[in-house]
XYZ file of C-alpha atoms in Angstrom:
456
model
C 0.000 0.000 0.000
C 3.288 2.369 0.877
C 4.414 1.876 -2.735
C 1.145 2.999 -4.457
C 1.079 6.673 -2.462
C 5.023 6.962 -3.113
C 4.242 5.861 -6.937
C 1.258 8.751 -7.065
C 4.028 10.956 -5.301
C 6.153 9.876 -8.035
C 3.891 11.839 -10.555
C 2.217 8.717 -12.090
C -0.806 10.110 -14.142
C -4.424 8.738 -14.488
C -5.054 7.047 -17.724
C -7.301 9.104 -19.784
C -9.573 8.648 -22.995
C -7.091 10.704 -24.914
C -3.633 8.923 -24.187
C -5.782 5.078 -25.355
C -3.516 5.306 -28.427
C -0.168 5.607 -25.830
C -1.241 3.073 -23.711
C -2.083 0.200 -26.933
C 1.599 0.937 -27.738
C 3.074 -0.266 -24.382
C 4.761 -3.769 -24.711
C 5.798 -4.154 -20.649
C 4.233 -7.174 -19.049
C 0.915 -6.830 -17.320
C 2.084 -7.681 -13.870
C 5.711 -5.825 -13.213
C 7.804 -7.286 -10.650
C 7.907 -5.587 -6.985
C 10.769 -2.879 -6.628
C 11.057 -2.210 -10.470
C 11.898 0.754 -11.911
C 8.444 1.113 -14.185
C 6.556 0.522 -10.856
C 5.069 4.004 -10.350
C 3.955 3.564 -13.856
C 1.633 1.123 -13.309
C -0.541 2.526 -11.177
C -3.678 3.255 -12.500
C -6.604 5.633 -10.540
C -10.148 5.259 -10.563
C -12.570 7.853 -9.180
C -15.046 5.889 -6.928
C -17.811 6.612 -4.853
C -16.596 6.945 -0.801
C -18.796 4.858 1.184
C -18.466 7.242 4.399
C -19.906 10.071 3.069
C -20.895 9.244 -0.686
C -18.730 11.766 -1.788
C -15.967 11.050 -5.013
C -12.780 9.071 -3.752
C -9.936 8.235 -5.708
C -9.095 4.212 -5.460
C -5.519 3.526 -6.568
C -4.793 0.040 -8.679
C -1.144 -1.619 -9.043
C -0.847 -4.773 -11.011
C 2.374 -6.509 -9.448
C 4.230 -9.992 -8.779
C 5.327 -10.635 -5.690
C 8.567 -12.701 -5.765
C 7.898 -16.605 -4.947
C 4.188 -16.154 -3.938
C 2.279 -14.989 -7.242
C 0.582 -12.183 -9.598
C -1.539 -9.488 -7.183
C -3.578 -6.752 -7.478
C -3.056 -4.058 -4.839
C -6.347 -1.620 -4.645
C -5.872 1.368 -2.081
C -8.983 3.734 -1.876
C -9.092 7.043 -0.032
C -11.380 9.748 0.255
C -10.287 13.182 0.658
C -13.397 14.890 1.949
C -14.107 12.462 5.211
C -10.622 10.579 6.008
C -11.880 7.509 4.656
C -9.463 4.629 3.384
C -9.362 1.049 2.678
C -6.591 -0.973 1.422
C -6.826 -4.408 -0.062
C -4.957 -7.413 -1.908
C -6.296 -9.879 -4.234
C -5.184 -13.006 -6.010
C -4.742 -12.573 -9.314
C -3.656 -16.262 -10.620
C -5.682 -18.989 -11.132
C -7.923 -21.625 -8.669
C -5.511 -24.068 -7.917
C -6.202 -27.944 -8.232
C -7.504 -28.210 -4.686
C -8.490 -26.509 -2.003
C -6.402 -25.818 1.057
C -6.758 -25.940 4.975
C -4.092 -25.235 7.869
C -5.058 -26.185 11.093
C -2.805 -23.996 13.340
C -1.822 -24.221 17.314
C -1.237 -21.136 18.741
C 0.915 -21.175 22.291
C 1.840 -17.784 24.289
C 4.745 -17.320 22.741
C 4.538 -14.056 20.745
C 6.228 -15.888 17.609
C 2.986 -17.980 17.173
C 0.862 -14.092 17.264
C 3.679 -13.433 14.283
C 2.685 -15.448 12.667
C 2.241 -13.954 8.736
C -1.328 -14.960 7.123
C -2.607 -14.544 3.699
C -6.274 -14.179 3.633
C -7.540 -14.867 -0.686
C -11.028 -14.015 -1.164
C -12.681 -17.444 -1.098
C -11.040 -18.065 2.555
C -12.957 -18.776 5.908
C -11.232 -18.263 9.346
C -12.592 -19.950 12.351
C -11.404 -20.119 16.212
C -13.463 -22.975 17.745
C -12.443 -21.975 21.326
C -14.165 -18.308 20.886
C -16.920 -19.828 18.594
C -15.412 -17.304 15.861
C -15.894 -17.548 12.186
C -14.543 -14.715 9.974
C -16.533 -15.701 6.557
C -14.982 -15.180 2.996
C -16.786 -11.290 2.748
C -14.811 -10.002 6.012
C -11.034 -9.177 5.676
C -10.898 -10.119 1.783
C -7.519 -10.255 0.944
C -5.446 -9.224 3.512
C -2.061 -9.695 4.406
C -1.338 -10.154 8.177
C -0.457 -11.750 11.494
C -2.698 -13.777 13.404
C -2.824 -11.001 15.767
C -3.149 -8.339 12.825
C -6.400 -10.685 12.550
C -7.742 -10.482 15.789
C -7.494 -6.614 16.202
C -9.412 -6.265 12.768
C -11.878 -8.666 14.353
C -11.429 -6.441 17.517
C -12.120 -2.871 15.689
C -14.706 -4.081 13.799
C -16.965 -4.873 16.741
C -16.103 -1.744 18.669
C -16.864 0.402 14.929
C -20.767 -0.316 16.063
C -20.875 -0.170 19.312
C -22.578 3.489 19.802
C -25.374 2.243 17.505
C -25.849 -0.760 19.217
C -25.893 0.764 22.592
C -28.613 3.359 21.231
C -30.731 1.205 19.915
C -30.021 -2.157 21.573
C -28.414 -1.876 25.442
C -28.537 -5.674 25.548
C -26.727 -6.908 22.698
C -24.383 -4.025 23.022
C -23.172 -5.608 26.131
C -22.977 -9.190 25.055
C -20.712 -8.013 22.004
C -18.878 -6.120 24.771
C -18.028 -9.670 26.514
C -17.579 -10.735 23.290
C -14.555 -8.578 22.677
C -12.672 -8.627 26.119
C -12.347 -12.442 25.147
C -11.065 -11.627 21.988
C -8.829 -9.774 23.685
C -7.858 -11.960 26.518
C -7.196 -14.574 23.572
C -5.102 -12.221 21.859
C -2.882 -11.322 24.817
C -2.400 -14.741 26.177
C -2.425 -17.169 22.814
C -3.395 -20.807 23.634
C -6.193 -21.680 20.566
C -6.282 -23.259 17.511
C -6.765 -21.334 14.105
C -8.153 -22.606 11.144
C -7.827 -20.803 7.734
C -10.277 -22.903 4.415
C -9.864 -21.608 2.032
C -11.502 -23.593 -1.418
C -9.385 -21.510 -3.639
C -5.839 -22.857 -2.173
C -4.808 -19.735 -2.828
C -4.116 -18.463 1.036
C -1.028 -19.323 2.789
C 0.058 -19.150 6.251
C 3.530 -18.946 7.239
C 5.815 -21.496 8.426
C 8.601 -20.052 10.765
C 10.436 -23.589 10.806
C 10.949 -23.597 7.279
C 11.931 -25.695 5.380
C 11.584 -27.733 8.443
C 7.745 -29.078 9.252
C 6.076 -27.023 11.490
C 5.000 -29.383 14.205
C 2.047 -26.368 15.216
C 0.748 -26.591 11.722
C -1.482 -28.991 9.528
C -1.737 -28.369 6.012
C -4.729 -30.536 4.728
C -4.968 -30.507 0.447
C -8.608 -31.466 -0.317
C -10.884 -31.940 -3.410
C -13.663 -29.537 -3.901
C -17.372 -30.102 -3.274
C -19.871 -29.662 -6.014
C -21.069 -26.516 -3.624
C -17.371 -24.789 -3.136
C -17.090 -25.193 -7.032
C -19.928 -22.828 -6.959
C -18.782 -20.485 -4.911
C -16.026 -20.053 -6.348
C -17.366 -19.450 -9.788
C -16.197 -22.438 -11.036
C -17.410 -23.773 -14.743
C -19.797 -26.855 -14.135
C -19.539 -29.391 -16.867
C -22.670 -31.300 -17.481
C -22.341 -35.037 -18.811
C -19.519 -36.562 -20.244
C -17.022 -35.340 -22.853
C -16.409 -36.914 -25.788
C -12.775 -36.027 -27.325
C -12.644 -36.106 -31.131
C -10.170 -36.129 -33.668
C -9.562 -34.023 -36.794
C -12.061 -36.095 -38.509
C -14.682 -36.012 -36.016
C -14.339 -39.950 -34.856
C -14.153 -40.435 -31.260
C -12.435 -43.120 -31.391
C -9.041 -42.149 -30.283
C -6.113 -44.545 -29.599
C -4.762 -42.797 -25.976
C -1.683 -45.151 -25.776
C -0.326 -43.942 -29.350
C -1.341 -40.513 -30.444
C -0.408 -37.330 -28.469
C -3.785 -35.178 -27.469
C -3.057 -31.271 -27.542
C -5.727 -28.777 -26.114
C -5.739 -25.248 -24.859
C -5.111 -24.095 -22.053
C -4.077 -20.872 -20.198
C -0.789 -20.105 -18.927
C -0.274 -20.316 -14.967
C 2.198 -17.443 -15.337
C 1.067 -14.815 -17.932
C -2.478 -16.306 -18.510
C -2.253 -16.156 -21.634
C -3.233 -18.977 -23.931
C -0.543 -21.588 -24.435
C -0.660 -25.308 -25.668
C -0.995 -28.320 -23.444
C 0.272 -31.847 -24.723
C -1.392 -34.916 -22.882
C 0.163 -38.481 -23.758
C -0.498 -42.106 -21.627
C 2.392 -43.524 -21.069
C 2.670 -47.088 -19.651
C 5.707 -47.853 -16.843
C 7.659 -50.482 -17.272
C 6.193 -53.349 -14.207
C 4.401 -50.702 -12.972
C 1.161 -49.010 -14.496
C -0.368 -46.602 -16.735
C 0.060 -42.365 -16.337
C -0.784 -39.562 -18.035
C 1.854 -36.921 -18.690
C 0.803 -33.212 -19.358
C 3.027 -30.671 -20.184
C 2.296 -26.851 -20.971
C 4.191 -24.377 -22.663
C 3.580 -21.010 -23.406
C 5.109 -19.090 -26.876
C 4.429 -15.420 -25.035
C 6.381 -15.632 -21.654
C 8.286 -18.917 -22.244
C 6.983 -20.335 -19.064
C 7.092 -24.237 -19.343
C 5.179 -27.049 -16.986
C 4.893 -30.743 -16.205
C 2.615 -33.086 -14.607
C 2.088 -36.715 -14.057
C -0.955 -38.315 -12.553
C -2.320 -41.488 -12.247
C -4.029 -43.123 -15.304
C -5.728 -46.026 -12.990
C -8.112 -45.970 -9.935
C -7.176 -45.764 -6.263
C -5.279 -48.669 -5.345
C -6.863 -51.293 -2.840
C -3.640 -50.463 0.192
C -1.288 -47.830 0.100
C 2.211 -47.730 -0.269
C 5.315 -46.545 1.506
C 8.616 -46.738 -0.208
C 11.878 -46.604 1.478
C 14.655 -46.070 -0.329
C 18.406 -46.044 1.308
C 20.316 -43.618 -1.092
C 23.786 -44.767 -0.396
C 26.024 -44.490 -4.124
C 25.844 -42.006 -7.061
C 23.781 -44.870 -9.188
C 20.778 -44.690 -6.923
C 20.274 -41.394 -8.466
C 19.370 -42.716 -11.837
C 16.418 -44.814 -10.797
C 13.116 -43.757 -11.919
C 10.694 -42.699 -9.914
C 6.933 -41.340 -9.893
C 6.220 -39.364 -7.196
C 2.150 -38.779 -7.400
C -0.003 -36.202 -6.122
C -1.316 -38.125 -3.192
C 2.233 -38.628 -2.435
C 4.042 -37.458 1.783
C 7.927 -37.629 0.999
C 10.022 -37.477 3.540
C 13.993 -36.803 3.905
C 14.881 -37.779 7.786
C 18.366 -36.406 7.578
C 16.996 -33.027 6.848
C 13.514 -33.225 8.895
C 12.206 -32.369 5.769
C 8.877 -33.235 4.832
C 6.365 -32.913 2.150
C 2.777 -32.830 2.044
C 0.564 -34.636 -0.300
C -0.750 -32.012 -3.373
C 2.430 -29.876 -3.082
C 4.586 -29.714 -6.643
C 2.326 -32.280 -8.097
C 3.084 -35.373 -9.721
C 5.760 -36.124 -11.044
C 7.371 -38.814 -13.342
C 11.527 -38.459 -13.212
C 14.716 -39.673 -11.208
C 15.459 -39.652 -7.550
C 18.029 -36.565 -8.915
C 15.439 -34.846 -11.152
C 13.177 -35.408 -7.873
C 15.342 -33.129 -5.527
C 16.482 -30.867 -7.919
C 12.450 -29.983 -8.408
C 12.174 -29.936 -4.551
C 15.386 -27.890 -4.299
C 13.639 -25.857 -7.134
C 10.423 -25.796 -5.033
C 11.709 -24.555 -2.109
C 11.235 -21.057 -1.771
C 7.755 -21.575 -3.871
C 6.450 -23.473 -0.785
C 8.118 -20.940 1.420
C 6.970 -17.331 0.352
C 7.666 -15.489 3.500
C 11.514 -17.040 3.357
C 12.749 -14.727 0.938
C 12.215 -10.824 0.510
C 10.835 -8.139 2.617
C 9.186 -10.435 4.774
C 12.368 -12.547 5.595
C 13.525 -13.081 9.040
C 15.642 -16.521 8.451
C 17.257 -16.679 5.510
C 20.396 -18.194 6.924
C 18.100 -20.785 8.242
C 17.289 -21.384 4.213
C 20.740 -20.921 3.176
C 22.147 -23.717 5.321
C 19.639 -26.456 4.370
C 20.083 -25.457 0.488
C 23.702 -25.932 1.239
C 23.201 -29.591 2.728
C 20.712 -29.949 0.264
C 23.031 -29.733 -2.156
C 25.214 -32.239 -0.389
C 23.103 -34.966 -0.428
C 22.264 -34.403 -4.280
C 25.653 -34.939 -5.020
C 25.470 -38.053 -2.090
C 28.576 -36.811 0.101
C 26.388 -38.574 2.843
C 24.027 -41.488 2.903
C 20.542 -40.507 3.183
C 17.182 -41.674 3.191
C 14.026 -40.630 1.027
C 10.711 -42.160 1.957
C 7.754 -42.027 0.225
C 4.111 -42.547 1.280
C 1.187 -42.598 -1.104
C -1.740 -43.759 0.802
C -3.605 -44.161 -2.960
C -0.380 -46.296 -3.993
C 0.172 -44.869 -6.909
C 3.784 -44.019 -6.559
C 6.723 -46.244 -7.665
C 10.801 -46.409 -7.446
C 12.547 -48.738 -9.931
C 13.948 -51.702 -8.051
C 17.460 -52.957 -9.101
C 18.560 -57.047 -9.325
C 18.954 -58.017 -5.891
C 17.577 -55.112 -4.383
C 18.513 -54.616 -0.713
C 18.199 -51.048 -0.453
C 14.913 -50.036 -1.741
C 11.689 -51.525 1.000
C 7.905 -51.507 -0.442
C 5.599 -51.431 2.447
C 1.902 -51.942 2.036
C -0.781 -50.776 4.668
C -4.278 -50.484 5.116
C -5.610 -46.670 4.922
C -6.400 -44.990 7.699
C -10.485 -43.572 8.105
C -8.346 -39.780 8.012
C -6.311 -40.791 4.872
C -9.260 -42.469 2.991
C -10.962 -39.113 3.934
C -7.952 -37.099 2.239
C -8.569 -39.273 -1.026
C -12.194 -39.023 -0.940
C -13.300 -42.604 -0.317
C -15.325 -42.219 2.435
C -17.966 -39.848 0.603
C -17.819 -42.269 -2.515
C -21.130 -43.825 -3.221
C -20.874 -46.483 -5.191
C -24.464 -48.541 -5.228
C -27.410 -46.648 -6.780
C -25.283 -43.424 -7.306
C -28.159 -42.517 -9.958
C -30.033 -41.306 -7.033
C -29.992 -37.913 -5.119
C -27.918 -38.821 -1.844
């Protein structure tokens, strides 16, 4: 918000009617990185109507990226004639895959309050202990602490309060209780937080990073028909058919590559997606999709399963111990926890996707990953990058195995796979029965599968 009143001090003008033909000629990118030099360019004002006192406000627009997080949109609006202002952030990338919940523990240390939060548009926050739910129309789009949170919640009820005591003593008092336990809360920590947010687009920081944060649950979830909806999500209605240039559709999937468009998760633009099935070796069939787009040159893979859920999961151990363990294949799905002990380093299922590669293509896309999982590492918002520095260092160790090490992974849907070598010693396959909680990560226990035809 302090960089769109020093870009208006800057002398950035309001686009006008008659400067169209200037503005068509422009050939910067839509989104301009944070801290360029065309910054104070970007910002675009908008004369708007001021809610206080329904006199004209100005609201100011900035179109940024913020590095290792995503594209924004910063909107400040202020009103000179009452004093008015409200500042706001929202997401302006796509709906990821699945939606996103973290389950925090909050203890009286004041790290846990410091906690930074970003708040998307689609998110809910809830405290179960105060019987507090901030719904996805109240603090849209913020950027915060959890106790940054709690005084918004906080003002907000005191904002009323002379109403309420005019017009209604008695509930003016209860919200008065009401706030000296938000308070009390506030000032002495102890509760549980939970951000949902359907989107996946919100975040909440992890101070042990890359470490796992034993205070945090991240939970990656599939969307119900009704969060689609609110959302704005496109409902498709019966199946789809896919065709080929001749209008058969009767395609051979195993032989021919499918291409489709698609938009670009970096520019948005339009860009070209390739999907091909591709059958592993003593394994089973997968679909690989990869994107790549001619206008910012921003390329992507995937890999996910081309079968159904199998019956147990699966837990791979694999003791990397020589530089020709590096070379084995491996397909790492999206259901998929891995786990590095000699690092406490752990990821969840959903995060970087599938993927089909080697155990070395594997941690150079975690290495890769890193600070893309871990916005608040980097930038203005660091406070341990030496933390981040050292573990990329021994990262980097292990990738070129100047130390035994051990990578584990656990796909409760068993979909994932590491090639086994001739008299394998090194490389254990576990199978287990799901738990009720990991059979309600893949969806199984809502899955009707007797008279489905009929309205559950």
């Amino acid at each position: 918000i302090l960089l769109l009143n020093r870009s208006m001090a800057a002398g950035s003008t309001v686009p006008h009617e008659g400067n169209e033909q200037e503005s068509s000629k422009k050939t910067a990118a839509v989104f301009s990185e944070l801290g360029s030099d065309g910054l104070a360019e970007d910002v675009t004002c908008v004369d708007s109507l001021c809610m206080g006192c329904y006199q004209q406000g100005v609201t100011r627009l900035l179109l940024t990226r913020i590095p290792f997080y995503k594209d924004v949109v910063v909107s400040s609006f202020s009103c000179d004639h009452c004093g008015y202002s409200n500042n706001q952030i929202q997401s302006a990338g796509p709906i990821q895959d699945r939606g996103v919940t973290f389950e925090v523990a909050v203890g009286s240390e004041p790290e846990d309050l410091n906690r930074q939060v970003i708040k998307a548009a689609f998110a809910t926050i809830s405290i179960p202990s105060l019987d507090l739910e901030i719904p996805p129309e109240s603090q849209t789009g913020t950027i915060s602490t959890i106790e940054g949170i709690l005084q918004r919640v906080i003002d907000g009820l005191q904002q009323d309060q002379p109403t309420r005591l005019a017009t209604d003593p008695a509930a003016a008092a209860k919200v008065d209780l009401f706030i000296q336990r938000v308070e009390q809360t506030k000032s002495t920590g102890n509760f549980t937080m939970i951000l949902d947010d359907p989107s996946g687009n919100s975040f909440v920081q992890n101070p042990l990073a890359p470490q796992k944060d034993p205070k945090m649950k991240v939970t990656h979830y599939i969307r119900s028909l009704e969060q689609d909806k609110a959302i704005g999500m496109e409902q498709r209605s019966g199946g789809d058919a896919v065709t080929d240039n001749q209008g058969s559709t009767e395609v051979d999937f195993l032989n021919e590559v499918l291409e489709f468009e698609s938009n670009c998760v970096s520019c948005g633009s339009v860009c070209e997606t390739k999907m091909k099935q591709v059958k592993i070796p003593f394994f089973k069939e997968v679909i690989i999709m990869a994107s790549s787009c001619d206008r910012c040159g921003f390329r992507s893979d995937e890999v996910k399963s081309g079968v159904g859920i199998e019956p147990q999961g699966v837990k791979l151990t694999l003791k990397v111990t020589k530089e020709e363990d590096l070379n084995r294949d491996v397909l790492k799905s999206e259901t998929c926890f891995l786990r590095i002990p000699e690092l406490d380093f752990e990821i969840e299922h959903g995060s970087l996707g599938g993927r089909f590669t080697t155990i070395e293509g594997l941690l150079t896309s975690l290495e890769e990953g890193l600070d893309q999982l871990n916005p608040f590492m980097t930038g203005d918002s660091a406070v341990q990058t030496e933390t981040l520095t050292l573990f990329k260092k021994r990262f980097q160790g292990l990738k070129a195995v100047e130390e035994p090490f051990t990578l584990i992974l656990d796909d409760p849907a068993g979909n994932s796979f590491i090639a086994s070598l001739d008299h394998e010693q090194s490389l254990t396959v576990e199978r287990y029965d799901r738990t009720y909680e990991q059979n309600d990560i893949l969806g199984i226990n809502e899955m009707k599968t007797e008279n489905y035809e009929e309205d559950t």
